[in-house]
Short mmCIF file of C-alpha atoms in Angstrom, two decimals:
data_model
loop_
_atom_site.label_atom_id
_atom_site.label_comp_id
_atom_site.label_asym_id
_atom_site.label_seq_id
_atom_site.Cartn_x
_atom_site.Cartn_y
_atom_site.Cartn_z
CA MET N 1 -12.66 7.88 32.73
CA ALA N 2 -14.94 8.67 29.80
CA ALA N 3 -13.87 7.34 26.40
CA ALA N 4 -12.25 9.98 24.21
CA PRO N 5 -14.48 11.32 21.42
CA VAL N 6 -13.61 10.73 17.78
CA TRP N 7 -14.20 13.83 15.66
CA SER N 8 -14.50 14.29 11.94
CA VAL N 9 -12.39 17.33 10.99
CA ASP N 10 -12.50 19.54 7.89
CA PRO N 11 -8.87 19.84 6.66
CA ARG N 12 -9.76 22.96 4.68
CA THR N 13 -10.49 24.84 7.89
CA GLY N 14 -9.14 22.70 10.71
CA LYS N 15 -12.57 22.81 12.39
CA GLN N 16 -14.42 19.85 13.89
CA ARG N 17 -17.41 18.76 11.81
CA GLU N 18 -19.11 16.17 14.00
CA GLN N 19 -18.40 13.59 16.66
CA VAL N 20 -18.40 10.25 14.89
CA ALA N 21 -17.69 7.77 17.65
CA VAL N 22 -15.59 7.26 20.76
CA GLU N 23 -12.24 5.53 20.94
CA ALA N 24 -12.59 1.80 21.50
CA THR N 25 -11.76 0.34 24.88
CA ALA N 26 -9.74 -2.84 25.29
CA ARG N 27 -13.02 -4.67 25.92
CA GLU N 28 -14.53 -3.32 22.70
CA VAL N 29 -11.45 -4.35 20.70
CA ASP N 30 -11.75 -7.82 22.23
CA ASP N 31 -15.44 -7.96 21.27
CA ALA N 32 -14.66 -6.95 17.67
CA VAL N 33 -11.89 -9.52 17.29
CA ARG N 34 -13.98 -12.31 18.82
CA ALA N 35 -16.91 -11.45 16.54
CA ALA N 36 -14.58 -11.59 13.54
CA HIS N 37 -13.16 -14.92 14.69
CA ALA N 38 -16.67 -16.32 15.03
CA ALA N 39 -17.53 -15.17 11.49
CA GLN N 40 -14.66 -17.02 9.78
CA GLY N 41 -16.75 -20.12 9.10
CA ALA N 42 -19.14 -18.05 7.00
CA LEU N 43 -16.29 -17.38 4.56
CA ALA N 44 -15.35 -21.04 4.13
CA ASP N 45 -17.37 -21.48 0.93
CA ARG N 46 -15.45 -19.85 -1.92
CA THR N 47 -18.63 -19.28 -3.90
CA VAL N 48 -20.14 -17.33 -1.00
CA ARG N 49 -17.13 -15.14 -0.44
CA ALA N 50 -16.71 -14.36 -4.14
CA ALA N 51 -20.36 -13.29 -4.20
CA PHE N 52 -19.77 -11.21 -1.07
CA LEU N 53 -16.85 -9.38 -2.70
CA ARG N 54 -18.90 -8.61 -5.81
CA GLY N 55 -21.80 -7.54 -3.63
CA ALA N 56 -19.51 -5.19 -1.72
CA ALA N 57 -18.48 -3.56 -5.00
CA GLU N 58 -22.13 -3.16 -5.99
CA GLU N 59 -23.09 -1.61 -2.65
CA LEU N 60 -20.16 0.80 -2.72
CA LYS N 61 -21.06 1.90 -6.23
CA ALA N 62 -24.70 2.37 -5.25
CA ALA N 63 -23.63 4.62 -2.36
CA GLU N 64 -21.09 6.53 -4.48
CA ASP N 65 -22.53 10.02 -4.11
CA THR N 66 -22.82 9.80 -0.32
CA LEU N 67 -19.40 8.24 0.10
CA VAL N 68 -17.57 10.68 -2.16
CA GLU N 69 -19.19 13.65 -0.44
CA ALA N 70 -18.17 12.31 2.98
CA ALA N 71 -14.65 11.54 1.80
CA ASP N 72 -14.13 14.99 0.32
CA ALA N 73 -15.37 16.67 3.49
CA GLU N 74 -12.72 14.85 5.53
CA THR N 75 -9.77 14.70 3.08
CA ALA N 76 -10.14 17.68 0.68
CA LEU N 77 -9.01 15.37 -2.14
CA GLY N 78 -11.81 16.51 -4.43
CA PRO N 79 -14.77 14.67 -6.00
CA VAL N 80 -13.00 13.83 -9.27
CA ARG N 81 -10.06 12.14 -7.59
CA LEU N 82 -12.29 10.39 -5.03
CA THR N 83 -14.78 9.13 -7.61
CA GLY N 84 -11.90 7.58 -9.53
CA GLU N 85 -10.46 6.05 -6.39
CA LEU N 86 -13.80 4.53 -5.44
CA ALA N 87 -14.11 3.04 -8.94
CA ARG N 88 -10.62 1.55 -8.53
CA THR N 89 -11.64 0.09 -5.17
CA CYS N 90 -14.75 -1.52 -6.63
CA TYR N 91 -12.70 -2.95 -9.50
CA GLN N 92 -10.24 -4.39 -6.99
CA LEU N 93 -13.03 -6.13 -5.06
CA ARG N 94 -14.39 -7.68 -8.26
CA ALA N 95 -10.89 -8.73 -9.32
CA PHE N 96 -10.39 -10.59 -6.05
CA ALA N 97 -13.78 -12.25 -6.52
CA ASP N 98 -12.54 -13.58 -9.87
CA ILE N 99 -9.38 -14.86 -8.18
CA VAL N 100 -11.45 -16.65 -5.54
CA ASP N 101 -13.61 -18.27 -8.22
CA GLU N 102 -10.59 -19.45 -10.19
CA GLY N 103 -8.88 -21.01 -7.17
CA GLU N 104 -5.28 -20.90 -8.39
CA PHE N 105 -4.29 -18.91 -5.30
CA LEU N 106 -4.86 -22.08 -3.23
CA GLY N 107 -1.67 -23.58 -4.70
CA VAL N 108 -3.05 -27.11 -4.91
CA VAL N 109 -0.43 -29.84 -5.41
CA VAL N 110 -1.21 -33.59 -5.38
CA ASN N 111 1.38 -36.38 -5.30
CA HIS N 112 0.26 -40.00 -5.41
CA PRO N 113 2.43 -42.58 -3.63
CA ASP N 114 5.65 -43.57 -5.44
CA ASP N 115 7.58 -46.43 -3.90
CA THR N 116 10.27 -46.21 -6.60
CA ALA N 117 11.41 -42.74 -5.51
CA THR N 118 14.33 -42.26 -3.12
CA PRO N 119 13.13 -41.87 -0.49
CA PRO N 120 9.64 -43.24 -1.24
CA VAL N 121 6.89 -40.64 -1.63
CA PRO N 122 3.68 -41.16 0.36
CA ASP N 123 0.29 -39.82 -0.69
CA LEU N 124 0.69 -36.03 -0.23
CA ARG N 125 -1.81 -33.28 -0.97
CA ARG N 126 -1.01 -29.62 -0.30
CA TYR N 127 -2.96 -26.39 -0.42
CA LYS N 128 -3.28 -23.11 1.43
CA VAL N 129 -5.69 -22.24 4.22
CA PRO N 130 -6.64 -18.84 5.72
CA LEU N 131 -4.60 -17.60 8.67
CA GLY N 132 -7.52 -16.24 10.68
CA VAL N 133 -8.49 -12.74 11.79
CA VAL N 134 -6.50 -10.00 10.02
CA ALA N 135 -5.94 -6.55 11.56
CA VAL N 136 -5.94 -3.77 8.96
CA TYR N 137 -4.54 -0.31 9.69
CA SER N 138 -6.02 2.25 7.31
CA ALA N 139 -3.98 4.80 5.37
CA SER N 140 -4.76 8.52 5.38
CA ASN N 141 -4.02 9.37 1.74
CA PHE N 142 -6.29 6.84 0.03
CA PRO N 143 -9.56 6.81 2.02
CA PHE N 144 -11.04 4.11 -0.20
CA ALA N 145 -8.25 2.15 -1.91
CA PHE N 146 -6.02 1.75 1.19
CA SER N 147 -8.60 2.13 3.92
CA VAL N 148 -11.65 0.21 5.15
CA PRO N 149 -12.63 -1.30 1.74
CA GLY N 150 -9.08 -1.29 0.35
CA GLY N 151 -6.56 -3.83 -0.82
CA ASP N 152 -5.69 -5.27 2.59
CA THR N 153 -9.35 -5.83 3.46
CA ALA N 154 -10.30 -7.14 0.02
CA SER N 155 -7.38 -9.56 -0.21
CA ALA N 156 -7.91 -10.82 3.34
CA LEU N 157 -11.59 -11.49 2.72
CA ALA N 158 -10.66 -13.21 -0.56
CA ALA N 159 -8.34 -15.49 1.41
CA GLY N 160 -11.20 -16.36 3.75
CA CYS N 161 -10.01 -14.18 6.64
CA PRO N 162 -12.35 -11.87 8.55
CA VAL N 163 -11.02 -8.38 9.20
CA VAL N 164 -10.91 -5.85 12.01
CA VAL N 165 -9.98 -2.39 10.72
CA LYS N 166 -8.35 0.30 12.82
CA ALA N 167 -9.90 3.42 11.28
CA HIS N 168 -7.65 6.30 10.31
CA PRO N 169 -8.38 9.43 12.37
CA ASP N 170 -8.36 11.60 9.23
CA HIS N 171 -11.57 10.07 7.88
CA PRO N 172 -13.55 8.44 10.72
CA ALA N 173 -17.00 9.37 9.41
CA LEU N 174 -16.25 7.86 6.02
CA SER N 175 -14.86 4.75 7.73
CA GLU N 176 -18.13 4.25 9.61
CA LEU N 177 -20.16 4.74 6.42
CA VAL N 178 -18.08 2.28 4.42
CA ALA N 179 -18.17 -0.33 7.20
CA ARG N 180 -21.96 -0.19 7.16
CA VAL N 181 -21.99 -0.61 3.37
CA LEU N 182 -19.72 -3.66 3.53
CA ARG N 183 -21.76 -5.23 6.32
CA ARG N 184 -24.87 -4.71 4.24
CA ALA N 185 -23.22 -6.68 1.46
CA ALA N 186 -22.24 -9.39 3.92
CA ALA N 187 -25.82 -9.71 5.18
CA ARG N 188 -27.04 -10.31 1.62
CA HIS N 189 -25.02 -13.54 1.65
CA GLY N 190 -25.73 -14.70 5.20
CA ILE N 191 -22.38 -13.52 6.56
CA PRO N 192 -22.42 -12.04 10.09
CA ASP N 193 -21.62 -8.36 10.68
CA GLY N 194 -18.57 -9.40 12.65
CA VAL N 195 -16.76 -10.34 9.46
CA LEU N 196 -15.73 -6.66 9.28
CA GLY N 197 -14.97 -5.00 12.60
CA LEU N 198 -14.07 -1.33 12.97
CA VAL N 199 -12.34 0.33 15.92
CA HIS N 200 -11.10 3.87 16.53
CA GLY N 201 -8.21 5.20 18.59
CA PHE N 202 -4.45 4.89 19.01
CA ASP N 203 -4.70 2.61 22.03
CA ALA N 204 -7.20 0.44 20.18
CA GLY N 205 -4.60 -0.07 17.46
CA ILE N 206 -2.10 -1.34 20.04
CA GLU N 207 -4.67 -3.63 21.64
CA LEU N 208 -5.55 -4.98 18.21
CA ILE N 209 -2.01 -6.00 17.25
CA ARG N 210 -1.59 -7.73 20.62
CA HIS N 211 -4.87 -9.68 20.59
CA PRO N 212 -4.21 -13.44 20.67
CA LEU N 213 -6.92 -14.15 18.06
CA VAL N 214 -5.40 -11.77 15.50
CA SER N 215 -3.33 -13.88 13.10
CA ALA N 216 -1.77 -11.26 10.79
CA ALA N 217 -1.77 -7.53 10.13
CA GLY N 218 -1.61 -5.11 7.20
CA PHE N 219 -0.49 -1.50 7.58
CA THR N 220 0.05 1.55 5.40
CA GLY N 221 1.51 4.64 7.03
CA SER N 222 4.62 6.18 8.54
CA VAL N 223 7.93 4.52 9.31
CA ARG N 224 7.62 5.40 12.98
CA GLY N 225 4.09 4.07 13.44
CA GLY N 226 4.61 1.03 11.25
CA ARG N 227 7.85 0.05 12.94
CA ALA N 228 6.23 0.26 16.38
CA LEU N 229 3.45 -2.08 15.30
CA PHE N 230 5.90 -4.37 13.49
CA ASP N 231 7.94 -4.70 16.69
CA ALA N 232 4.77 -5.34 18.72
CA ALA N 233 3.72 -8.09 16.29
CA ALA N 234 7.12 -9.74 16.65
CA ALA N 235 7.16 -9.38 20.46
CA ARG N 236 3.88 -11.23 21.03
CA PRO N 237 4.03 -14.64 22.77
CA VAL N 238 3.00 -15.98 19.36
CA PRO N 239 4.49 -13.62 16.74
CA ILE N 240 2.38 -12.91 13.66
CA PRO N 241 3.12 -11.74 10.11
CA PHE N 242 3.07 -7.96 9.77
CA HIS N 243 2.84 -6.64 6.22
CA GLY N 244 3.58 -2.94 6.51
CA GLU N 245 4.15 -0.22 3.95
CA LEU N 246 6.15 2.42 5.80
CA GLY N 247 7.85 4.99 3.58
CA SER N 248 9.59 5.50 0.27
CA LEU N 249 11.77 8.10 -1.47
CA ASN N 250 11.12 6.68 -4.98
CA PRO N 251 14.34 7.81 -6.67
CA VAL N 252 14.55 8.88 -10.31
CA VAL N 253 17.74 8.91 -12.39
CA VAL N 254 17.80 11.07 -15.53
CA THR N 255 20.69 10.22 -17.83
CA GLU N 256 22.62 13.00 -19.53
CA ALA N 257 21.50 11.72 -22.93
CA ALA N 258 17.84 11.72 -21.86
CA ALA N 259 18.09 15.28 -20.52
CA ALA N 260 19.71 16.45 -23.75
CA GLU N 261 17.00 14.77 -25.84
CA ARG N 262 13.83 15.73 -23.95
CA ALA N 263 14.50 18.01 -21.01
CA ASP N 264 11.14 19.79 -21.33
CA ALA N 265 9.09 16.59 -21.34
CA ILE N 266 10.94 15.16 -18.35
CA GLY N 267 10.68 18.40 -16.38
CA ALA N 268 6.95 18.70 -17.05
CA GLY N 269 6.36 15.04 -16.22
CA LEU N 270 8.25 15.35 -12.97
CA ALA N 271 6.25 18.41 -11.96
CA GLY N 272 2.99 16.61 -12.58
CA SER N 273 4.06 13.51 -10.67
CA MET N 274 5.52 15.24 -7.58
CA THR N 275 2.50 17.54 -7.15
CA LEU N 276 -0.20 14.97 -7.93
CA GLY N 277 -2.65 14.79 -5.03
CA VAL N 278 -0.70 17.62 -3.32
CA GLY N 279 2.31 15.33 -3.19
CA GLN N 280 0.53 12.84 -0.94
CA PHE N 281 1.12 9.68 -2.98
CA CYS N 282 3.28 6.98 -1.40
CA VAL N 283 5.08 6.67 -4.76
CA LYS N 284 5.79 10.39 -5.24
CA PRO N 285 9.29 10.88 -6.71
CA GLY N 286 11.18 12.42 -3.79
CA LEU N 287 14.74 12.39 -5.13
CA VAL N 288 15.74 13.05 -8.74
CA LEU N 289 19.30 12.72 -10.03
CA VAL N 290 19.77 15.22 -12.87
CA PRO N 291 23.03 15.92 -14.73
CA ALA N 292 24.88 19.16 -14.16
CA GLY N 293 25.34 21.27 -17.28
CA ALA N 294 23.13 22.78 -19.95
CA ALA N 295 20.83 19.79 -20.52
CA GLY N 296 20.09 19.48 -16.83
CA ASP N 297 19.63 23.24 -16.56
CA GLY N 298 16.92 23.06 -19.21
CA LEU N 299 15.11 20.36 -17.28
CA VAL N 300 15.27 22.37 -14.06
CA LYS N 301 13.93 25.47 -15.85
CA THR N 302 10.92 23.58 -17.16
CA LEU N 303 10.35 22.10 -13.70
CA THR N 304 10.58 25.58 -12.19
CA ASP N 305 8.00 26.99 -14.57
CA ALA N 306 5.58 24.09 -14.10
CA VAL N 307 5.80 23.96 -10.30
CA SER N 308 5.49 27.75 -10.08
CA ASP N 309 2.13 27.46 -11.86
CA THR N 310 0.83 24.86 -9.37
CA ASP N 311 -1.87 26.15 -7.03
CA ALA N 312 -1.48 25.85 -3.28
CA GLY N 313 -3.29 22.81 -1.88
CA VAL N 314 -4.73 21.36 1.30
CA LEU N 315 -3.02 18.43 2.98
CA LEU N 316 -4.98 15.68 4.68
CA ASP N 317 -4.72 17.26 8.11
CA HIS N 318 -3.04 20.19 9.85
CA ARG N 319 -0.50 17.97 11.61
CA MET N 320 0.77 16.88 8.20
CA ARG N 321 0.79 20.50 7.08
CA ASP N 322 2.89 21.54 10.08
CA ASN N 323 5.29 18.64 9.51
CA PHE N 324 5.64 19.55 5.84
CA VAL N 325 6.35 23.22 6.51
CA ALA N 326 8.91 22.36 9.20
CA GLY N 327 10.45 19.57 7.14
CA VAL N 328 11.08 21.62 4.00
CA ALA N 329 12.41 24.54 6.03
CA GLU N 330 14.93 22.29 7.76
CA ARG N 331 16.03 20.81 4.43
CA ALA N 332 16.26 24.20 2.70
CA ALA N 333 18.55 25.50 5.47
CA LEU N 334 21.27 22.93 4.74
CA PRO N 335 24.49 24.14 3.08
CA ASP N 336 24.51 24.20 -0.73
CA VAL N 337 20.75 23.62 -0.90
CA ASP N 338 18.83 26.02 -3.13
CA SER N 339 15.08 26.53 -3.61
CA PRO N 340 14.26 27.48 -7.20
CA VAL N 341 10.61 27.26 -6.14
CA THR N 342 10.29 27.52 -2.37
CA PRO N 343 7.98 24.90 -0.83
CA GLY N 344 6.16 25.59 2.42
CA ALA N 345 3.09 27.36 3.75
CA GLY N 346 0.75 28.59 1.07
CA GLY N 347 -1.75 30.09 3.48
CA GLU N 348 -3.27 29.41 6.87
CA HIS N 349 -4.58 26.01 5.77
CA THR N 350 -2.65 25.28 2.58
CA VAL N 351 0.84 24.42 1.36
CA ALA N 352 2.78 25.60 -1.67
CA ALA N 353 4.57 23.15 -3.93
CA GLY N 354 8.28 23.55 -4.57
CA PHE N 355 11.58 21.76 -4.96
CA LEU N 356 15.12 21.89 -3.68
CA THR N 357 18.41 21.44 -5.51
CA VAL N 358 21.69 20.14 -4.11
CA PRO N 359 25.00 18.92 -5.55
CA ALA N 360 24.85 15.12 -5.70
CA ALA N 361 28.28 14.96 -4.07
CA ARG N 362 26.64 16.20 -0.86
CA LEU N 363 24.46 13.07 -0.79
CA ALA N 364 27.10 10.54 -1.78
CA ALA N 365 28.79 10.69 1.63
CA GLU N 366 27.29 10.38 5.09
CA GLY N 367 26.64 13.70 6.79
CA GLU N 368 24.12 16.42 7.59
CA HIS N 369 22.54 16.11 4.15
CA ASP N 370 21.23 12.64 5.00
CA LEU N 371 17.93 14.35 5.80
CA LEU N 372 17.45 14.81 2.04
CA LEU N 373 17.41 11.00 1.71
CA GLU N 374 14.32 10.76 3.90
CA GLU N 375 10.75 11.02 2.60
CA CYS N 376 9.05 14.40 3.07
CA PHE N 377 5.30 13.92 2.74
CA GLY N 378 3.80 16.63 0.55
CA PRO N 379 4.45 18.50 -2.72
CA VAL N 380 8.26 18.68 -2.69
CA THR N 381 11.13 16.84 -4.32
CA VAL N 382 14.91 17.07 -4.17
CA VAL N 383 16.86 17.50 -7.41
CA ALA N 384 20.47 16.31 -6.98
CA ARG N 385 22.79 17.57 -9.73
CA TYR N 386 25.51 15.05 -10.56
CA GLN N 387 28.83 15.55 -12.38
CA ASP N 388 29.43 11.98 -13.52
CA GLU N 389 28.27 8.37 -13.21
CA ASP N 390 30.42 7.82 -10.12
CA GLU N 391 28.34 10.37 -8.25
CA VAL N 392 25.14 8.64 -9.40
CA ARG N 393 26.43 5.31 -8.13
CA GLY N 394 27.56 6.93 -4.89
CA VAL N 395 24.09 8.35 -4.17
CA LEU N 396 22.30 5.14 -5.15
CA SER N 397 24.54 3.15 -2.82
CA ARG N 398 23.26 5.16 0.13
CA LEU N 399 19.54 4.83 -0.51
CA PRO N 400 17.24 2.71 1.64
CA GLY N 401 14.59 0.41 0.18
CA ASN N 402 11.85 1.94 -1.95
CA LEU N 403 8.53 1.12 -3.51
CA THR N 404 9.70 2.35 -6.91
CA ALA N 405 12.78 3.43 -8.81
CA THR N 406 12.64 5.19 -12.18
CA VAL N 407 15.18 5.73 -14.94
CA GLN N 408 14.71 8.30 -17.69
CA LEU N 409 16.63 7.15 -20.79
CA SER N 410 17.25 8.53 -24.28
CA SER N 411 15.89 6.79 -27.38
CA GLY N 412 19.36 5.37 -28.05
CA GLU N 413 19.66 4.01 -24.51
CA VAL N 414 16.19 2.46 -24.78
CA ALA N 415 17.40 0.72 -27.96
CA GLY N 416 20.31 -0.79 -26.07
CA GLU N 417 23.00 1.79 -26.76
CA GLY N 418 25.01 3.19 -23.85
CA GLY N 419 24.60 2.22 -20.21
CA GLY N 420 20.85 1.83 -19.91
CA ALA N 421 21.03 -1.83 -18.90
CA GLU N 422 23.70 -1.15 -16.30
CA LEU N 423 21.64 1.66 -14.78
CA LEU N 424 18.57 -0.55 -14.66
CA GLY N 425 20.64 -3.18 -12.87
CA ALA N 426 21.84 -0.57 -10.36
CA VAL N 427 18.35 0.56 -9.33
CA THR N 428 16.64 -2.85 -9.31
CA PRO N 429 17.98 -3.85 -5.86
CA LEU N 430 16.48 -0.64 -4.44
CA ALA N 431 12.80 -1.11 -5.28
CA GLY N 432 9.85 -3.38 -5.84
CA ARG N 433 8.78 -1.67 -9.08
CA VAL N 434 11.23 -0.32 -11.65
CA LEU N 435 10.07 2.10 -14.37
CA VAL N 436 11.66 3.28 -17.61
CA ASN N 437 10.56 6.63 -19.09
CA GLY N 438 7.45 6.81 -16.93
CA TRP N 439 6.44 8.23 -13.56
CA PRO N 440 5.69 6.14 -10.48
CA THR N 441 2.50 7.86 -9.30
CA GLY N 442 -0.38 5.54 -10.09
CA VAL N 443 -0.44 1.86 -9.07
CA ALA N 444 -2.44 -0.28 -11.47
CA VAL N 445 -4.56 -3.12 -10.09
CA ALA N 446 -3.20 -5.96 -12.21
CA ALA N 447 -2.01 -9.53 -11.84
CA ALA N 448 1.64 -8.61 -12.45
CA GLN N 449 1.65 -5.61 -10.10
CA HIS N 450 4.05 -5.43 -7.18
CA HIS N 451 3.52 -2.70 -4.60
CA GLY N 452 6.24 -3.29 -2.05
CA GLY N 453 9.98 -3.14 -1.75
CA PRO N 454 13.00 -3.55 0.52
CA TYR N 455 12.74 -2.13 4.04
CA PRO N 456 11.66 0.51 4.98
CA ALA N 457 9.34 0.60 1.97
CA THR N 458 7.74 -2.55 3.34
CA THR N 459 8.37 -5.03 6.15
CA SER N 460 7.91 -8.11 3.97
CA THR N 461 8.55 -9.21 0.40
CA SER N 462 4.84 -9.26 -0.42
CA THR N 463 2.68 -6.87 -2.42
CA SER N 464 -0.37 -4.97 -1.19
CA VAL N 465 -1.74 -4.41 -4.72
CA GLY N 466 -2.54 -7.02 -7.36
CA GLY N 467 -3.81 -10.57 -7.23
CA THR N 468 -0.86 -12.01 -5.34
CA ALA N 469 -1.70 -9.79 -2.34
CA VAL N 470 -4.01 -12.60 -1.22
CA GLU N 471 -0.98 -14.79 -0.48
CA ARG N 472 -0.18 -12.72 2.61
CA TRP N 473 -3.13 -14.15 4.50
CA LEU N 474 -2.66 -17.86 3.74
CA ARG N 475 -0.47 -20.69 5.00
CA PRO N 476 0.25 -24.05 3.34
CA VAL N 477 -0.90 -27.38 4.77
CA ALA N 478 0.09 -30.83 3.46
CA TYR N 479 -2.15 -33.85 4.09
CA GLN N 480 -0.37 -37.20 4.15
CA GLY N 481 -2.14 -40.52 3.77
CA VAL N 482 -5.56 -38.97 4.38
CA PRO N 483 -8.51 -41.01 2.98
CA GLU N 484 -10.08 -39.17 0.07
CA VAL N 485 -13.47 -38.97 1.73
CA LEU N 486 -11.89 -36.89 4.52
CA LEU N 487 -9.98 -34.53 2.25
CA PRO N 488 -11.08 -30.99 1.34
CA ALA N 489 -12.83 -31.08 -2.04
CA GLU N 490 -9.99 -29.11 -3.67
CA LEU N 491 -7.56 -31.96 -2.94
CA ARG N 492 -9.59 -34.94 -4.15
CA ASP N 493 -8.52 -36.92 -7.20
CA GLY N 494 -11.52 -36.08 -9.34
CA ASN N 495 -11.00 -32.33 -8.77
CA PRO N 496 -14.74 -31.77 -8.35
CA LEU N 497 -14.32 -28.00 -8.03
CA GLY N 498 -12.13 -27.66 -11.12
CA VAL N 499 -9.32 -25.86 -9.28
CA PRO N 500 -6.02 -25.28 -11.14
CA ARG N 501 -3.45 -27.64 -9.64
CA ARG N 502 -0.28 -29.62 -10.13
CA PHE N 503 -1.24 -33.32 -10.24
CA ASN N 504 1.65 -35.81 -10.06
CA GLY N 505 3.99 -33.21 -11.53
CA VAL N 506 1.68 -32.06 -14.33
CA LEU N 507 0.10 -28.62 -14.25
CA GLU N 508 -3.67 -28.86 -14.83
CA ARG N 509 -6.03 -25.97 -15.49
#
């Protein structure tokens, strides 16, 4: 049987642009993984891999015009958005290079022997080593930042792990282009092409997660797809870590005092956040608790006006468009659900932004309205109108894990008056990032960032954005009684590489 072709498709028209590749066979997946495994030694030198990461950023920047044009043709996200995303991706690569140079991520700890301790302490030296080949499953909505050159790939390479990427079918041509750019950067530093493998096809993704030389996996996508891969990773003869980002509702709670104080600002901010990128951000606010009464009415009016002025947009592919149209129609048909601005089809290839309203009491108890507590990918949000704090607590108690949770407070509540602290405490167990008087869309690349959350937001407690993302691809090893001449340089007494470490209980930098 001939291998299935892989087509690049224009989401603005639904028409095929060009055949990019063919879906990888099991043999081709095996070849890619084995080539990656063979390339791991080339990443052993931290100086080399830091230079490789910086070189990758340079090569991506040099190819910016070509890459942005290809990305826009396959995603319809627009040159402005894509140019910014590529800049973010390059910054992320350089940031991981700095982390590699610094060496703190290795977690070096040295204990000299201590016969006076109970029990006695032998000579122990601990640090972290790379896991091995990492499988990366690309996301559709960020063709640079969460795809072939994105955070999973960058952090894995920073850890010293080669990568095999399963390309997303929504941007296969761009994936091929970016892979060539990254391999060009690798060649500049004597690193084999195999350090970054690329495969296409659903079956290839299954073969990849099952391959015995794959040591860990990173995924960004749907709950259904991510859970299937997560289960496959756990069912292997040797289970492996699976760091998946699956789905998130990203709840927002607007207090009555906040709505009374700045209804217009909150309504306008919500409109901008829920429609940003045609609602295709993983941190889009999908459920907003707004007080019943005049203050909440003012917020909803501003939201209505702002969303009504939003142009129809193109989703990443027509399957997503069909799912969006069907999903909002099913939600809008539920009892007591209104559509101040009706979301749905905006044209043959586009969708119209909108939002739904529902009494919060409908969500506080299990029933047919549970559908409103599930993510709907696209430019829609659900505004739940609550009567009192008990209804807020009732809805929050029924929410699954999320990437973010946001509270909109009044100036008095921000200053410590009222129940702001209690509300913050109520939403913290729900999410990996908690915001006050902001909007969750936009995930900064920073050392303190956490992009993750309780299941189903993610399948682990780790982050996929920020410096600590590198920790996902490492495991600790302790050396006991090993002669210094045989130790890795990072663990020797003289600290010849100048790595931050804890030496006999004292933190050294």
